[in-house]
CSV table of C-alpha atoms in Angstrom, one decimal:
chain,number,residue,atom,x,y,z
Z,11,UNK,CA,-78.3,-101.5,-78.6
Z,12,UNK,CA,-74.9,-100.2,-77.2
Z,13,UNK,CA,-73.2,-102.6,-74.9
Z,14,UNK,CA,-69.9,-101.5,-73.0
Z,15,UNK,CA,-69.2,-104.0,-70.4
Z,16,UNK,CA,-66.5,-103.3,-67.7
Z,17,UNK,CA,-64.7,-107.1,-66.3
Z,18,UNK,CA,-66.7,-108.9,-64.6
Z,19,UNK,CA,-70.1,-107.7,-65.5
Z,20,UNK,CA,-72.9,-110.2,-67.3
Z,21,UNK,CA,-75.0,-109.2,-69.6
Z,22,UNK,CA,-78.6,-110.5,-71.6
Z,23,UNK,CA,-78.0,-110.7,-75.3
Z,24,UNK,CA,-80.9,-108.8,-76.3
Z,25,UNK,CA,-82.0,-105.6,-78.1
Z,26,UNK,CA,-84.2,-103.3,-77.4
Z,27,UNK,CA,-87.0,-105.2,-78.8
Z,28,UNK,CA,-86.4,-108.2,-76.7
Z,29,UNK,CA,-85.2,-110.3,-79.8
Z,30,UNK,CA,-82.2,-111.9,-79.1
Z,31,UNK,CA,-78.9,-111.3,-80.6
Z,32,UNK,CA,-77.2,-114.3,-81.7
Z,33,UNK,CA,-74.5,-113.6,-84.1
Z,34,UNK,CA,-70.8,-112.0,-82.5
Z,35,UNK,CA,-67.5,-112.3,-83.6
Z,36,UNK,CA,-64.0,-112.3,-81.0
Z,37,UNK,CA,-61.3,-110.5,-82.9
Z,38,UNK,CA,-57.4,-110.3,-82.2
Z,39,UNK,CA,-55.0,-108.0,-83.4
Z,40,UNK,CA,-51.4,-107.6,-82.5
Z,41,UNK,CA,-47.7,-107.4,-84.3
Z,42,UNK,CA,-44.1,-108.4,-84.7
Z,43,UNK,CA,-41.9,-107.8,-82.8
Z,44,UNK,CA,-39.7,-104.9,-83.8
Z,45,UNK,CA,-36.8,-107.0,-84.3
Z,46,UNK,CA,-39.0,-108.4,-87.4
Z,47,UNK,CA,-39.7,-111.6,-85.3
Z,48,UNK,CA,-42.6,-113.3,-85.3
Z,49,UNK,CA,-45.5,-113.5,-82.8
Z,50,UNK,CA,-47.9,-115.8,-83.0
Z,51,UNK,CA,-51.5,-115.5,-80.5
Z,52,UNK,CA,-54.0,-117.7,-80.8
Z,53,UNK,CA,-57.8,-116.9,-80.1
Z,54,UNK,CA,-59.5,-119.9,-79.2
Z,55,UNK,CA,-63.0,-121.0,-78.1
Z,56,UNK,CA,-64.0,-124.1,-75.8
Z,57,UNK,CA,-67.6,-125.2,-75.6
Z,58,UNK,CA,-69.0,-127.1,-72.1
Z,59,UNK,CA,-71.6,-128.8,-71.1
Z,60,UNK,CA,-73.7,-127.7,-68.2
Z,61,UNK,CA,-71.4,-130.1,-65.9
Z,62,UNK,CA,-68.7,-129.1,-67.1
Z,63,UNK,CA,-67.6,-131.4,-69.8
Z,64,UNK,CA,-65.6,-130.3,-73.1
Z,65,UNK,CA,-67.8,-130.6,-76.4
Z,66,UNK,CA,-65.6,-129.2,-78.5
Z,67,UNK,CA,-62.5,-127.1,-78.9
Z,68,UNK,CA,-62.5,-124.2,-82.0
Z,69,UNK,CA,-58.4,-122.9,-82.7
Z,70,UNK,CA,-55.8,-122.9,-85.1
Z,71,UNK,CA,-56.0,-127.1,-85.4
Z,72,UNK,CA,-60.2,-127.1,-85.8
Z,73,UNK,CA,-61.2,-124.0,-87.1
Z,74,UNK,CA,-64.8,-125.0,-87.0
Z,75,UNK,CA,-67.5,-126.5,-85.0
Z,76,UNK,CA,-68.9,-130.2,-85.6
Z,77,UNK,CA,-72.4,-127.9,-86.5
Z,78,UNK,CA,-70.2,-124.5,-87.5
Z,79,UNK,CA,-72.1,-122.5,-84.9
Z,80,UNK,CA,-68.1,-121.3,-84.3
Z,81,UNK,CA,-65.4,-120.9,-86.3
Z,82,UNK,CA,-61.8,-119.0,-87.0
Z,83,UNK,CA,-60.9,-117.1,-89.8
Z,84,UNK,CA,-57.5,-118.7,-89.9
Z,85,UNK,CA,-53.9,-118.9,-87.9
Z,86,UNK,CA,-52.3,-115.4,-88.3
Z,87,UNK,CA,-48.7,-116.9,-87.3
Z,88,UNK,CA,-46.7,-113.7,-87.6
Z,89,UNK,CA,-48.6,-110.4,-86.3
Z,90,UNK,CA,-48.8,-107.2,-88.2
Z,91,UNK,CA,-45.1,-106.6,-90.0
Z,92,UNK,CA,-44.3,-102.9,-89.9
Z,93,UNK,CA,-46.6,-101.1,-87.5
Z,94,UNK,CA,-50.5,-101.6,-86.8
Z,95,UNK,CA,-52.7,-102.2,-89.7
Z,96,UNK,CA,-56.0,-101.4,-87.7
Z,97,UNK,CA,-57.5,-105.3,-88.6
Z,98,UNK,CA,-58.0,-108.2,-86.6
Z,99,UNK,CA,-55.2,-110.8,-87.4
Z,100,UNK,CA,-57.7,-113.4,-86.4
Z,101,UNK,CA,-61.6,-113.6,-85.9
Z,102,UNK,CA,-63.8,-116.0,-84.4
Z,103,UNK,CA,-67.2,-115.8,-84.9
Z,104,UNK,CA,-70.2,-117.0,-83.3
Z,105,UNK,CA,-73.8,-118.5,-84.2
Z,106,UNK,CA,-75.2,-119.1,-80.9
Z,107,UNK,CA,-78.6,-120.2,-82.1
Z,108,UNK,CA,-76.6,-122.9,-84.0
Z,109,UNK,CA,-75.0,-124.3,-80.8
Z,110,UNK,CA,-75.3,-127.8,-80.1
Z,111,UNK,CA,-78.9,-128.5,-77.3
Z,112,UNK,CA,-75.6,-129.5,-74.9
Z,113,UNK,CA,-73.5,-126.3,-75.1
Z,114,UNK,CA,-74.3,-124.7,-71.9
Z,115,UNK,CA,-70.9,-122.5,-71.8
Z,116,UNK,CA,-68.7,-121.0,-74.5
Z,117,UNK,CA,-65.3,-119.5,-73.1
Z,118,UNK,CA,-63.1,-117.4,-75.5
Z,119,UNK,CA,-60.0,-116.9,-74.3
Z,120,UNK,CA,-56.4,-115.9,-75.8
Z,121,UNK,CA,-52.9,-117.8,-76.0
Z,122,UNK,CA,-49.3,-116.6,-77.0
Z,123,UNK,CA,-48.1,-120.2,-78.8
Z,124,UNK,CA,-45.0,-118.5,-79.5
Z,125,UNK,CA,-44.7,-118.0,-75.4
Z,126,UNK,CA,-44.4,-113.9,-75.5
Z,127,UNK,CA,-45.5,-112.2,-72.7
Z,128,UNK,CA,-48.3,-110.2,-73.1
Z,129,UNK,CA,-46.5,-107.1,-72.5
Z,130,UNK,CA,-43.8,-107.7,-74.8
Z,131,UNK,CA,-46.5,-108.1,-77.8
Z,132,UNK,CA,-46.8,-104.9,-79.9
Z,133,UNK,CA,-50.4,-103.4,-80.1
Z,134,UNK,CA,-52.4,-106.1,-79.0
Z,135,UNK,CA,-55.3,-106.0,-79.3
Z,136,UNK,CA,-58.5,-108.5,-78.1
Z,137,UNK,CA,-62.4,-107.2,-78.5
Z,138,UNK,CA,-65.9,-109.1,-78.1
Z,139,UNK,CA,-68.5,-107.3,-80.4
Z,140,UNK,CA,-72.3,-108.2,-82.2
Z,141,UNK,CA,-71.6,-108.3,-85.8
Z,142,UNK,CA,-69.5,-110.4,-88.5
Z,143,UNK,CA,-65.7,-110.1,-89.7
Z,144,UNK,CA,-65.2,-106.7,-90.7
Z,145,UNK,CA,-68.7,-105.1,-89.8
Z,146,UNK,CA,-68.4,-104.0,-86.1
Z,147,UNK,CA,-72.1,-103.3,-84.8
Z,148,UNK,CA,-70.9,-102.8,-81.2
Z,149,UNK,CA,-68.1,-104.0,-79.0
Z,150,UNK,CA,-69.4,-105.1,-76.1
Z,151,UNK,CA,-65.9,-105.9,-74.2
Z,152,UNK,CA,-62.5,-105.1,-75.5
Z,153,UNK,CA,-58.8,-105.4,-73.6
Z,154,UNK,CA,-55.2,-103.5,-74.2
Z,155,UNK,CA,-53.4,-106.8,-74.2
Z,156,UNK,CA,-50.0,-105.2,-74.5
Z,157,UNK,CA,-50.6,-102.5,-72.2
Z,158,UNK,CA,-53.1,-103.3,-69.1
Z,159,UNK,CA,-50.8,-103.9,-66.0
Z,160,UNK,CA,-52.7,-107.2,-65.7
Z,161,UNK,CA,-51.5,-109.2,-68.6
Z,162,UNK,CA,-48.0,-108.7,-67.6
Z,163,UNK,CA,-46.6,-112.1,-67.4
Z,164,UNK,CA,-49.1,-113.9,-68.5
Z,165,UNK,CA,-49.7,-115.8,-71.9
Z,166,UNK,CA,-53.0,-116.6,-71.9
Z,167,UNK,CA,-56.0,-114.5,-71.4
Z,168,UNK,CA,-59.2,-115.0,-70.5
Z,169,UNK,CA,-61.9,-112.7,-72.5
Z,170,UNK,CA,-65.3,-113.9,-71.6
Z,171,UNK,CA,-67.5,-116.4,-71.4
Z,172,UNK,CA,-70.8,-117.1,-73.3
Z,173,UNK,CA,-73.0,-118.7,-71.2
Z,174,UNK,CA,-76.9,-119.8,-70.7
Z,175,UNK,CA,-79.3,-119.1,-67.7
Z,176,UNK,CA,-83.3,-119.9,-68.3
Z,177,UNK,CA,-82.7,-121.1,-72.1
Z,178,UNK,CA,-81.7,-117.4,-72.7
Z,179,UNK,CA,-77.5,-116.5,-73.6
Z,180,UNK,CA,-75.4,-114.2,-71.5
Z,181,UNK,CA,-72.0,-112.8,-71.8
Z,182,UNK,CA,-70.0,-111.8,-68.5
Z,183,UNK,CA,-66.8,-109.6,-69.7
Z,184,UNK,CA,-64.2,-111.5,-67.5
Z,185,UNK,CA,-60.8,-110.3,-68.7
Z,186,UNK,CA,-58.5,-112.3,-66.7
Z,187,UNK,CA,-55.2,-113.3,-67.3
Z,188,UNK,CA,-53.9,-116.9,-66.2
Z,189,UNK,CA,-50.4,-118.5,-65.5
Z,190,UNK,CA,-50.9,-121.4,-67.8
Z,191,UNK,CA,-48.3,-121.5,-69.8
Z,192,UNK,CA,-50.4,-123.5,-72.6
Z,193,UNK,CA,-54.2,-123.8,-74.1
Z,194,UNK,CA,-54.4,-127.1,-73.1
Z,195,UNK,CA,-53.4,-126.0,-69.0
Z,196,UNK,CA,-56.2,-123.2,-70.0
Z,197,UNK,CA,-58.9,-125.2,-70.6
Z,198,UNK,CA,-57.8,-127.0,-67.6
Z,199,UNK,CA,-57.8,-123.8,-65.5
Z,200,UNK,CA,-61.1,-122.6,-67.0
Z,201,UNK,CA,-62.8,-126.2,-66.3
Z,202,UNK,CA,-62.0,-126.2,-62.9
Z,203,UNK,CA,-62.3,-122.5,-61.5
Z,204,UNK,CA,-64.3,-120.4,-64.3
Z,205,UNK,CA,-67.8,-122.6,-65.0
């Protein structure tokens, strides 16, 4: 199965056999600034209900789920020191076959804590793809943090949303940058205009 989603297109989580695919992984990958300072980005993921309610909220403060269906690899508080490394500071991945019955939405977005703006943050990096940390089996949506016009001005990023229509999971690439200027304004802004 190869996947290459553009923003704002939805897709089925299926391959070609019609089984479903339910394991994925979010990675983030950025560094220092050149001064040597630290950057610290966030990936986070926020589960809702189908209206609209939060279940549960995955990040550097709960790095797991209450059933581990999602979980982060750890808080990369620094970014790459001394140019690109080619690895994912921080992965989430995803189980969504171990999802609570309730979860009818999973939005992943992205958060500079340390307030950069995206366009001041070396090489970053943020990619969607089927697999586990460290074995890419496809990207299916992937964004040039640092670089896309976009993100300029913005510290928090929107990379997709998880979500399920007849019983089956989704993904629709959304790629959008926000004005919050927190995760906790995010989920906010993602509550109210993205479900």
């Amino acid at each position: 199965m190869a996947i290459s989603l553009v923003k704002g297109q939805k897709i089925s989580l299926k391959k070609e056999s019609g089984a479903a695919i339910t394991q994925f992984c979010a990675g983030a990958n950025w560094g220092a600034h050149a001064s040597g300072r630290s950057i610290d980005l966030d990936l986070h993921a926020a589960l809702f209900s189908e209206d609209k309610q939060l279940i549960e909220h995955v990040y550097f403060a709960r790095l797991a789920s209450a059933t581990n269906a999602v979980y982060l690899s750890g808080d990369d508080t620094k970014g790459d020191v001394g140019g690109d490394d080619g690895q994912d500071n921080e992965t989430l991945t995803f189980h969504l076959d171990r999802l609570p019955a309730n979860c009818a939405k999973v939005a992943v977005f992205l958060c500079s804590f340390s307030k950069d703006d995206f366009a001041a943050v070396p090489h970053a990096d943020v990619r969607i793809y089927e697999g586990m940390p460290g074995v890419v089996h496809n990207v299916v949506a992937s964004y040039r943090v640092s670089t896309e016009p976009s993100f300029a001005g913005s510290i928090v990023m929107v990379m997709g949303m998880f979500y399920k229509h007849n019983g089956e999971w989704k993904f629709n690439a959304l790629g959008m940058p926000t004005k919050d200027s927190s995760y906790t304004a995010a989920i906010a802004t993602i509550r109210t205009t993205m479900l």
